[in-house]
Coordinates of C-alpha atoms in Angstrom, one line a residue:
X1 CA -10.9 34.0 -4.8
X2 CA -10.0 35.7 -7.9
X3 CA -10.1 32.7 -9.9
X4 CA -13.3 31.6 -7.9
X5 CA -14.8 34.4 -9.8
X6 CA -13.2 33.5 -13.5
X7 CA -15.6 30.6 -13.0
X8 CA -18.5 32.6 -13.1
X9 CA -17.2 34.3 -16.4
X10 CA -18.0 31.5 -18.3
X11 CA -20.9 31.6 -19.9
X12 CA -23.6 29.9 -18.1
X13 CA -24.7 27.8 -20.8
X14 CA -21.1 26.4 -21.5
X15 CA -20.9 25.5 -17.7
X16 CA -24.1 24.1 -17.3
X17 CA -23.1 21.5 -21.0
X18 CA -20.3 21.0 -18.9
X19 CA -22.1 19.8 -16.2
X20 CA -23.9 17.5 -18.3
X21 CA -21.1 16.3 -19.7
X22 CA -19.6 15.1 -16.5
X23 CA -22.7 14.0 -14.9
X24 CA -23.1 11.1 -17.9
X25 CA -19.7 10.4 -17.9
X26 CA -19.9 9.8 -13.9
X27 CA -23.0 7.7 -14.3
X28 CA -21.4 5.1 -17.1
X29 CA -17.9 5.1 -15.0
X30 CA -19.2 4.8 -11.4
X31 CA -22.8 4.7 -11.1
X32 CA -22.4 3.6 -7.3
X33 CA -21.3 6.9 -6.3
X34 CA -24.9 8.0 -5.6
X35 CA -24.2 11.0 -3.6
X36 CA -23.5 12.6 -6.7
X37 CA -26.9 12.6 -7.1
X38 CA -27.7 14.7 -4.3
X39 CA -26.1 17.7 -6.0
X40 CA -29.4 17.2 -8.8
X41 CA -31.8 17.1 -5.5
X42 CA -30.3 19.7 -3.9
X43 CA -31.0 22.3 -6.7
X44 CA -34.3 21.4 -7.5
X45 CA -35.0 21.7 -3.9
X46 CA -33.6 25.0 -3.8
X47 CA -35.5 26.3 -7.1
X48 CA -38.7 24.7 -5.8
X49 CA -38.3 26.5 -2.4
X50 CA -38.0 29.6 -3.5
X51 CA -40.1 30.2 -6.5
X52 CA -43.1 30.0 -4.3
X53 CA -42.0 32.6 -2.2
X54 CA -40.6 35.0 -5.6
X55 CA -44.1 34.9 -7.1
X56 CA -46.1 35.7 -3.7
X57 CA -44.0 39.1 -3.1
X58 CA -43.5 39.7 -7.1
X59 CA -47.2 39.7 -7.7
X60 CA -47.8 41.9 -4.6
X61 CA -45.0 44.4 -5.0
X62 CA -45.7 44.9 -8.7
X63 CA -49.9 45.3 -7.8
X64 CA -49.3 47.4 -5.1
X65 CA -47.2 50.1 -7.3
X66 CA -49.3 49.2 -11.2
X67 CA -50.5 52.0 -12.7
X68 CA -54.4 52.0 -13.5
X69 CA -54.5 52.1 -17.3
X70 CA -53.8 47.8 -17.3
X71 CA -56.8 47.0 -17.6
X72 CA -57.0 46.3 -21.6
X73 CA -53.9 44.6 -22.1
X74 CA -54.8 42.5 -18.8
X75 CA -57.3 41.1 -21.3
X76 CA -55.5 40.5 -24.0
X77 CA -52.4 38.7 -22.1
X78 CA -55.2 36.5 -20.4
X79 CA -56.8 35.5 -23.9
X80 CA -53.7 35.2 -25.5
X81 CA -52.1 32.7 -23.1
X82 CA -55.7 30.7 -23.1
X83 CA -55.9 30.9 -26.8
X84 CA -52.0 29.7 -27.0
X85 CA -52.2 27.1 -25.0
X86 CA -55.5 25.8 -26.8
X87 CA -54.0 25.6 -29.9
X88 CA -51.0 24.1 -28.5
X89 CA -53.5 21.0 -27.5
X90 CA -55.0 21.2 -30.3
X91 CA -51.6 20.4 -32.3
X92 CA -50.8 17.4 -29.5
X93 CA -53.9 15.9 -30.8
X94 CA -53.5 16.3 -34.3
X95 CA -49.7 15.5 -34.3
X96 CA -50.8 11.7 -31.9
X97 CA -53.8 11.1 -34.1
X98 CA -50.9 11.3 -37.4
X99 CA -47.9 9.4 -35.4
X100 CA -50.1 7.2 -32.6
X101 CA -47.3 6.3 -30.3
X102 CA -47.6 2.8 -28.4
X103 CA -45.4 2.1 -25.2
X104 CA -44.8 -1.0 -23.1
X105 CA -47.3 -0.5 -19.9
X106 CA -46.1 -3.3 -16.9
X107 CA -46.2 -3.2 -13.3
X108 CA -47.6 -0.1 -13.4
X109 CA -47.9 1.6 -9.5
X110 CA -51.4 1.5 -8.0
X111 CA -53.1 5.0 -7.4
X112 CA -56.3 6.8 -8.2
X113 CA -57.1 9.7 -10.6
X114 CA -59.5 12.3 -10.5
X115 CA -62.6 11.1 -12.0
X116 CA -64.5 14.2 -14.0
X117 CA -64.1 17.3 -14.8
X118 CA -66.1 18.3 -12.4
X119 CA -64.0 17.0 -9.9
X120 CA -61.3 18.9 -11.9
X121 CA -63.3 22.1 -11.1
X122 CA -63.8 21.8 -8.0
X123 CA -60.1 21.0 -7.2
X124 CA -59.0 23.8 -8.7
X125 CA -61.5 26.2 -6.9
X126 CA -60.1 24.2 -3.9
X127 CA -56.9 25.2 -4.7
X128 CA -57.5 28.6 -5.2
X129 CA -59.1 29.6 -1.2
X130 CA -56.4 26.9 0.4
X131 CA -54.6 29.0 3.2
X132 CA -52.3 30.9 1.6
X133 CA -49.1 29.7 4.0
X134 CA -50.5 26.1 3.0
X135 CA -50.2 27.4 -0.4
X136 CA -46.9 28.2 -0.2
X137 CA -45.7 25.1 1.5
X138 CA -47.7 22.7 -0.9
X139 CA -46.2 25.0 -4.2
X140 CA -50.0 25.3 -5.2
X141 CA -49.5 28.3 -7.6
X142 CA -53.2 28.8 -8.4
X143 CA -53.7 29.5 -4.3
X144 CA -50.4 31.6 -4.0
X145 CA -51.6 33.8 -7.2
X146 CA -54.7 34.0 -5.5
X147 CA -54.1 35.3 -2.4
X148 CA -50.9 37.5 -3.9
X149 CA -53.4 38.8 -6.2
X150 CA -56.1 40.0 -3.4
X151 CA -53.2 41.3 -0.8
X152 CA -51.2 43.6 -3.9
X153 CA -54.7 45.0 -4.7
X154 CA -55.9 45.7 -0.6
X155 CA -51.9 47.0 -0.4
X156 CA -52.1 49.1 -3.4
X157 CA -55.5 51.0 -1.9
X158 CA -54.8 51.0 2.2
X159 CA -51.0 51.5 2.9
X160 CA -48.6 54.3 2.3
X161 CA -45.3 54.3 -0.4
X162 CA -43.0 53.3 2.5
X163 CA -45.0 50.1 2.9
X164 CA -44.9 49.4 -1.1
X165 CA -40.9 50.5 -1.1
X166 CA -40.5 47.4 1.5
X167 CA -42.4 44.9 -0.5
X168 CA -40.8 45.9 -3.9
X169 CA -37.4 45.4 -1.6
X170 CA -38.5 42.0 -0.5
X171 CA -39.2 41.1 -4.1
X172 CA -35.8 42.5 -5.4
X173 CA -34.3 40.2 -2.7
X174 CA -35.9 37.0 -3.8
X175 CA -35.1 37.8 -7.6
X176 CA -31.2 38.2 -6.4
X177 CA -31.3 34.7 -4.4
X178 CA -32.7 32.7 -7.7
X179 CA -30.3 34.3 -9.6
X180 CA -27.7 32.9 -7.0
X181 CA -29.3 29.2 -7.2
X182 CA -29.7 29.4 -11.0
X183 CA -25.3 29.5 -11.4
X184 CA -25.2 26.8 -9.0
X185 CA -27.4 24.9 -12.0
X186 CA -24.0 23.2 -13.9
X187 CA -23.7 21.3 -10.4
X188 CA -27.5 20.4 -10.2
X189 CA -27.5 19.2 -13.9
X190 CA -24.3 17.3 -13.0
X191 CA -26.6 15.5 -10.3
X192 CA -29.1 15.0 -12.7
X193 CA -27.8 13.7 -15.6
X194 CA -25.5 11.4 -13.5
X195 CA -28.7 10.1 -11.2
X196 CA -30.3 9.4 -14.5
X197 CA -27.9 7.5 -16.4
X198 CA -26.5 5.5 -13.2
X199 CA -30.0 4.1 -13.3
X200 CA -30.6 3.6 -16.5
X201 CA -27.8 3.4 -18.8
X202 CA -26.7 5.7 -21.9
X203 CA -29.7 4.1 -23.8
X204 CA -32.1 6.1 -22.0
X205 CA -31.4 8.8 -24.1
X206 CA -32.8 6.5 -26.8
X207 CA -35.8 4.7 -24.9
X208 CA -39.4 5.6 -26.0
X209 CA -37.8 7.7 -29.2
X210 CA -41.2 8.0 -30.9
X211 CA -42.9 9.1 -28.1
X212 CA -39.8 11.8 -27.3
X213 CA -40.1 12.6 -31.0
X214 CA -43.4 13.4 -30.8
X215 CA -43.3 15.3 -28.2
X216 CA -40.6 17.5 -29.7
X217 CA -42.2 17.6 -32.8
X218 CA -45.3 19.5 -31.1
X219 CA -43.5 21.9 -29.2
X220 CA -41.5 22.8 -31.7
X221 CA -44.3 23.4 -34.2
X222 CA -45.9 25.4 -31.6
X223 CA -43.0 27.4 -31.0
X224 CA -41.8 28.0 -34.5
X225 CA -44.9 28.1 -36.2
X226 CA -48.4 28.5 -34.7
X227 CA -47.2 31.2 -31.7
X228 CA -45.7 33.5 -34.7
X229 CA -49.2 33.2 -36.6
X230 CA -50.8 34.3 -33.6
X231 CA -48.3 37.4 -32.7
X232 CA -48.3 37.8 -36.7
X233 CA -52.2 38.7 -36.6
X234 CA -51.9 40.3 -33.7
X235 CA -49.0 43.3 -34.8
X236 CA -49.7 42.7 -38.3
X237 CA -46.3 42.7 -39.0
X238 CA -43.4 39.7 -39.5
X239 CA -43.5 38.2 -36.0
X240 CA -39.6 36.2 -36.4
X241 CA -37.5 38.9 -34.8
X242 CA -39.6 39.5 -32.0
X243 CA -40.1 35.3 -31.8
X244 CA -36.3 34.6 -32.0
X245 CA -35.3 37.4 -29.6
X246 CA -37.8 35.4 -27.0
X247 CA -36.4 32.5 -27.5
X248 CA -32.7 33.2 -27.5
X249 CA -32.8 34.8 -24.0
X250 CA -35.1 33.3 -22.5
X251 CA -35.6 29.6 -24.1
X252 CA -32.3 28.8 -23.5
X253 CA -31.7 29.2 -19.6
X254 CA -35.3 27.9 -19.0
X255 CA -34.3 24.6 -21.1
X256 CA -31.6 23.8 -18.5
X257 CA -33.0 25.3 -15.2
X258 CA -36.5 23.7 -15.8
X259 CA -38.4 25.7 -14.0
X260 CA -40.6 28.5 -15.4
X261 CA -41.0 30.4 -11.7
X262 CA -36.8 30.3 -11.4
X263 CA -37.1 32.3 -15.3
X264 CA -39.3 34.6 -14.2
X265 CA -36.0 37.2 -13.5
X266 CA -34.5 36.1 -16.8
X267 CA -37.9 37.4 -18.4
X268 CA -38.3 40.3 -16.7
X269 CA -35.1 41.7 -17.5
X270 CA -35.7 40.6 -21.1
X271 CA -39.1 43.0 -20.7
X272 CA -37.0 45.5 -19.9
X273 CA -34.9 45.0 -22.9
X274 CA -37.8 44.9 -24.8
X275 CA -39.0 48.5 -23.0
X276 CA -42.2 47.0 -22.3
X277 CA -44.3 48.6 -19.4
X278 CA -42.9 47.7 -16.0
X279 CA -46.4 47.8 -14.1
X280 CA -47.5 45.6 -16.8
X281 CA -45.0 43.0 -17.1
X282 CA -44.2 42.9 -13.5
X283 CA -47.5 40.9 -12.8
X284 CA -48.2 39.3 -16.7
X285 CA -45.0 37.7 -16.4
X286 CA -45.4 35.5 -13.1
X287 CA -49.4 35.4 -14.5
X288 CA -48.1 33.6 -17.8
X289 CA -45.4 31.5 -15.4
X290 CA -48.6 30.0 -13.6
X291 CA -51.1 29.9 -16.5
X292 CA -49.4 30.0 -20.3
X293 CA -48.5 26.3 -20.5
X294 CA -48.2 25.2 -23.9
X295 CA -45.6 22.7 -23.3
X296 CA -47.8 21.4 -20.4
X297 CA -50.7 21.3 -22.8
X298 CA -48.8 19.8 -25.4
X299 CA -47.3 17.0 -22.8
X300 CA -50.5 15.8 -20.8
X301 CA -52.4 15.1 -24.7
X302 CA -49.6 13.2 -26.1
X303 CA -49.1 11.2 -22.9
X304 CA -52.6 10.8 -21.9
X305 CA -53.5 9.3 -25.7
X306 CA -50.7 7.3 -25.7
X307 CA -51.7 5.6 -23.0
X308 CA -55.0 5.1 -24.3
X309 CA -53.4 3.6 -27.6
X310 CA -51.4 1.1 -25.4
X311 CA -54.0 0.1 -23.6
X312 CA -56.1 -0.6 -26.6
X313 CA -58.7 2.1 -26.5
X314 CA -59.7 4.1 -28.9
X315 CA -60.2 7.5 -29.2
X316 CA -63.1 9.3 -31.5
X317 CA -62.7 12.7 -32.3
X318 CA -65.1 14.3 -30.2
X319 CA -63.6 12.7 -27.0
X320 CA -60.0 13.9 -28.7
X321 CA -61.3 17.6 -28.7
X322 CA -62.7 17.6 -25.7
X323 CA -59.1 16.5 -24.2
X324 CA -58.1 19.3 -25.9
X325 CA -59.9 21.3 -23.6
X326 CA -59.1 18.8 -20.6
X327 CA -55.2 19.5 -21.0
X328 CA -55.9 23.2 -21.3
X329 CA -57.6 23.4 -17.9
X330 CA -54.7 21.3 -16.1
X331 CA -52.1 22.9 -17.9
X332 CA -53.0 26.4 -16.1
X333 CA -52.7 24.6 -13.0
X334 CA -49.7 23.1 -13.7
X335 CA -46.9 24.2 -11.1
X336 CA -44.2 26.6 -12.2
X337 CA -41.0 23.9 -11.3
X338 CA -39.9 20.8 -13.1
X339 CA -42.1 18.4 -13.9
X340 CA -45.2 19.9 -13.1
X341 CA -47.4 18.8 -16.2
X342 CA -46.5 14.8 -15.7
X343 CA -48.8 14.6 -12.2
X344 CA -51.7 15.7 -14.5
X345 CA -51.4 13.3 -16.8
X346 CA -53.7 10.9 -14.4
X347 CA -56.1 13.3 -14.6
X348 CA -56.7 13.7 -18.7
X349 CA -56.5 9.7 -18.6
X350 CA -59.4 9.1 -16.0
X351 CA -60.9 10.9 -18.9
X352 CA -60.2 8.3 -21.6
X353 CA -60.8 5.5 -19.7
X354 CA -57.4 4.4 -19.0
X355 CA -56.7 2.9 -16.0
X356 CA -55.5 4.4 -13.2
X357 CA -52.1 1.6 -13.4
X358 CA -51.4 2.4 -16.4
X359 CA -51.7 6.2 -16.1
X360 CA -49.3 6.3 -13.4
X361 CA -46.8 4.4 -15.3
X362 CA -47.2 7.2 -18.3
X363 CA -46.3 9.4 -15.4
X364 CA -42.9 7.3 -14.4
X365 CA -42.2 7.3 -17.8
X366 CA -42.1 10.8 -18.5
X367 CA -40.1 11.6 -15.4
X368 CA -37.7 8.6 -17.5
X369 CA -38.0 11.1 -20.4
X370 CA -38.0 14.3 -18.4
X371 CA -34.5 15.4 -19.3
X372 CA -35.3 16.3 -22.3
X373 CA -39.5 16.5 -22.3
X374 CA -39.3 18.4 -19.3
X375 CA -36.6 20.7 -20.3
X376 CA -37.9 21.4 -24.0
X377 CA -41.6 21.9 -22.4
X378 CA -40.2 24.8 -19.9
X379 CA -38.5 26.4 -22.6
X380 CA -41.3 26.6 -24.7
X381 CA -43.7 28.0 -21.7
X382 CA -41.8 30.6 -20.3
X383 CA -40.5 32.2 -23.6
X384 CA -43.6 32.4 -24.6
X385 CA -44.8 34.5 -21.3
X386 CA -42.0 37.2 -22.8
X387 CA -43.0 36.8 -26.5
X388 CA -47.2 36.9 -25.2
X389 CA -46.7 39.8 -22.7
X390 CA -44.4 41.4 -25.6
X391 CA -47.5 40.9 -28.2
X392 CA -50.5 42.5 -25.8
X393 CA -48.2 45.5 -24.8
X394 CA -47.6 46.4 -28.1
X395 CA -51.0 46.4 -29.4
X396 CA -52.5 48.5 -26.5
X397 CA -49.7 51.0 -27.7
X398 CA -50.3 50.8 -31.3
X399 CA -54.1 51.1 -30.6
X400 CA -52.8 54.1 -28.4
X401 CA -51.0 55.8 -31.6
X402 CA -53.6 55.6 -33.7

């Protein structure tokens, strides 16, 4: 037992390059051992059963205790996360309009997009009334914020302090259990990596480079430039140290587990750090986990327009802004575990024009490309929940101070 627990001394992030590691070099030397795989399944499985549950009870608990002055930094996490995510479409565009990306589209699956944005509306409305338990089965984030939102707030006005001592128990105990699943990650990225190169060979991790690059290229811009300018002119002060801090501790682990619902304990203790307002972080962090998606944003423009380039359409301006918009509204509806923003690529292309064959090869591709898209993309979104939540809480208490 004693050296069971020397293990978990190691530093997470050496462990979990380990892991990676080991998975590759198990997919090159015996790619027929495929129940290697199953460790990769396993943890995603695990993260995506219990993130649900995490941001039901942490939403409750943390409305059913909030104090009542939220209200004006409510406002400015909400516009902030909008206006962040924007701009991070925005930049997709620009950056596929400067470096068009063209892929190979063949025998592409057969399936159906949604086919306007009024559709898009409605599905989303849809999404938020579905029966909350069906929310939680389906992982429909926009329901289970919903409903979390309307119980913490009838909790917070009808029951007594033993009642919200319980919930904020519950909550504790779910935060506890992804920590647990989040050590077991070196395994599950063992999994991964091997089930990935097994099926494909070393050369994935050179397959569609351009359009990787790309992709990189945006997030990264987003991350290092265009989210400082907006923190910048929001404190009025250098935004770096604030920036860097976010995305050292919380950029990191969200790179390799993937999943912005499974950081949401690694951000919240990184609030605290940060001595940010409990009542107010408690509920903007799993907010921003649900509906600040840069990286999502970012992800459906690139794809969706490079399938329109490979397909031979072409895209004005207008029609290139407006997808701007397009990726924005998916992106918020993104779900909080790996791989979310890919099954929404369907629904910016319908938009374009492309077919819906070649839109759901996009999607197979970037599941191809996922290990690093996917990982980069969560990275970006959920250290940006800390480094938004950071930015509205300090300017309520400046405006406070003055």
């Amino acid at each position: 037992m004693p050296k069971f627990k020397k293990i978990f001394e190691v530093p997470l992030v050496l462990r979990i390059a380990i892991g990676l590691a080991l998975g590759v070099v198990l997919g090159l030397l015996c790619p027929k051992a495929t129940f290697i795989a199953g460790l990769g399944k396993l943890f995603i499985s695990a993260l995506k059963a219990v993130a649900p549950i995490l941001v039901f009870f942490l939403v409750i608990s943390s409305l059913s205790t909030a104090g009542k002055n939220l209200g004006a930094r409510f406002r400015n996490v909400v516009a902030l996360y909008l206006v962040s995510t924007l701009i991070a479409a925005i930049v997709a565009v620009g950056a596929s309009y400067l470096f068009p990306v063209k892929v190979a589209l063949v025998n592409a699956a057969e399936n159906s997009a949604p086919g306007s944005l009024s559709e898009v509306f409605g599905t989303l409305l849809n999404n938020m009334v579905m029966n909350p338990i069906s929310a939680l089965i389906n992982e429909n984030y926009v329901g289970i914020l919903f409903w979390a939102i309307l119980v913490g707030l009838s909790v917070r006005k009808f029951t007594d302090d033993n009642t919200k001592a319980v919930l904020c128990d519950i909550s504790n105990a779910i935060s506890m259990i992804i920590s647990w699943i989040i050590q077991a990650a070196p395994f599950g990225i063992l999994g991964i990596a091997f089930e990935t190169v097994s099926q494909n060979g070393i050369g994935i991790f050179t397959s569609y480079g351009k359009l990787i690059a790309v992709l990189l290229g945006c997030m990264i811009f987003q991350a290092l430039i265009m989210n400082p300018i907006i923190v910048g002119i929001c404190l009025k002060k250098n935004p770096y140290p604030l920036v860097f801090k976010c995305l050292r501790e919380s950029a990191i682990t969200a790179f390799f587990t993937r999943s912005s619902a499974a950081n949401i304990p690694i951000n919240m203790a990184l609030c605290e750090k940060l001595e940010l307002d409990k009542d107010f972080y408690s509920v903007s962090i799993p907010l921003g986990a649900t509906i600040n998606m840069d990286g999502a944003a970012i992800t459906i423009t690139v794809m969706s327009l490079a399938a329109a380039y490979s397909t031979g359409i072409q895209v004005n301006i207008v029609m290139a802004m407006l997808l701007s918009f397009v990726a924005t509204l998916g992106a918020c509806g993104a779900s909080g575990v790996a791989g979310g923003s890919l099954l929404l690529i369907p629904m910016a292309c319908s938009m374009l024009g492309v077919a819906p064959d070649a839109a759901m090869q996009m999607v197979s591709i970037g599941f191809i490309i996922g290990i690093i898209q996917d990982s980069v993309e969560t990275a970006l979104n959920s250290s940006s929940d800390v480094l938004i939540t950071a930015t509205a809480d300090y300017m309520e208490k400046r405006k406070q101070q003055e």
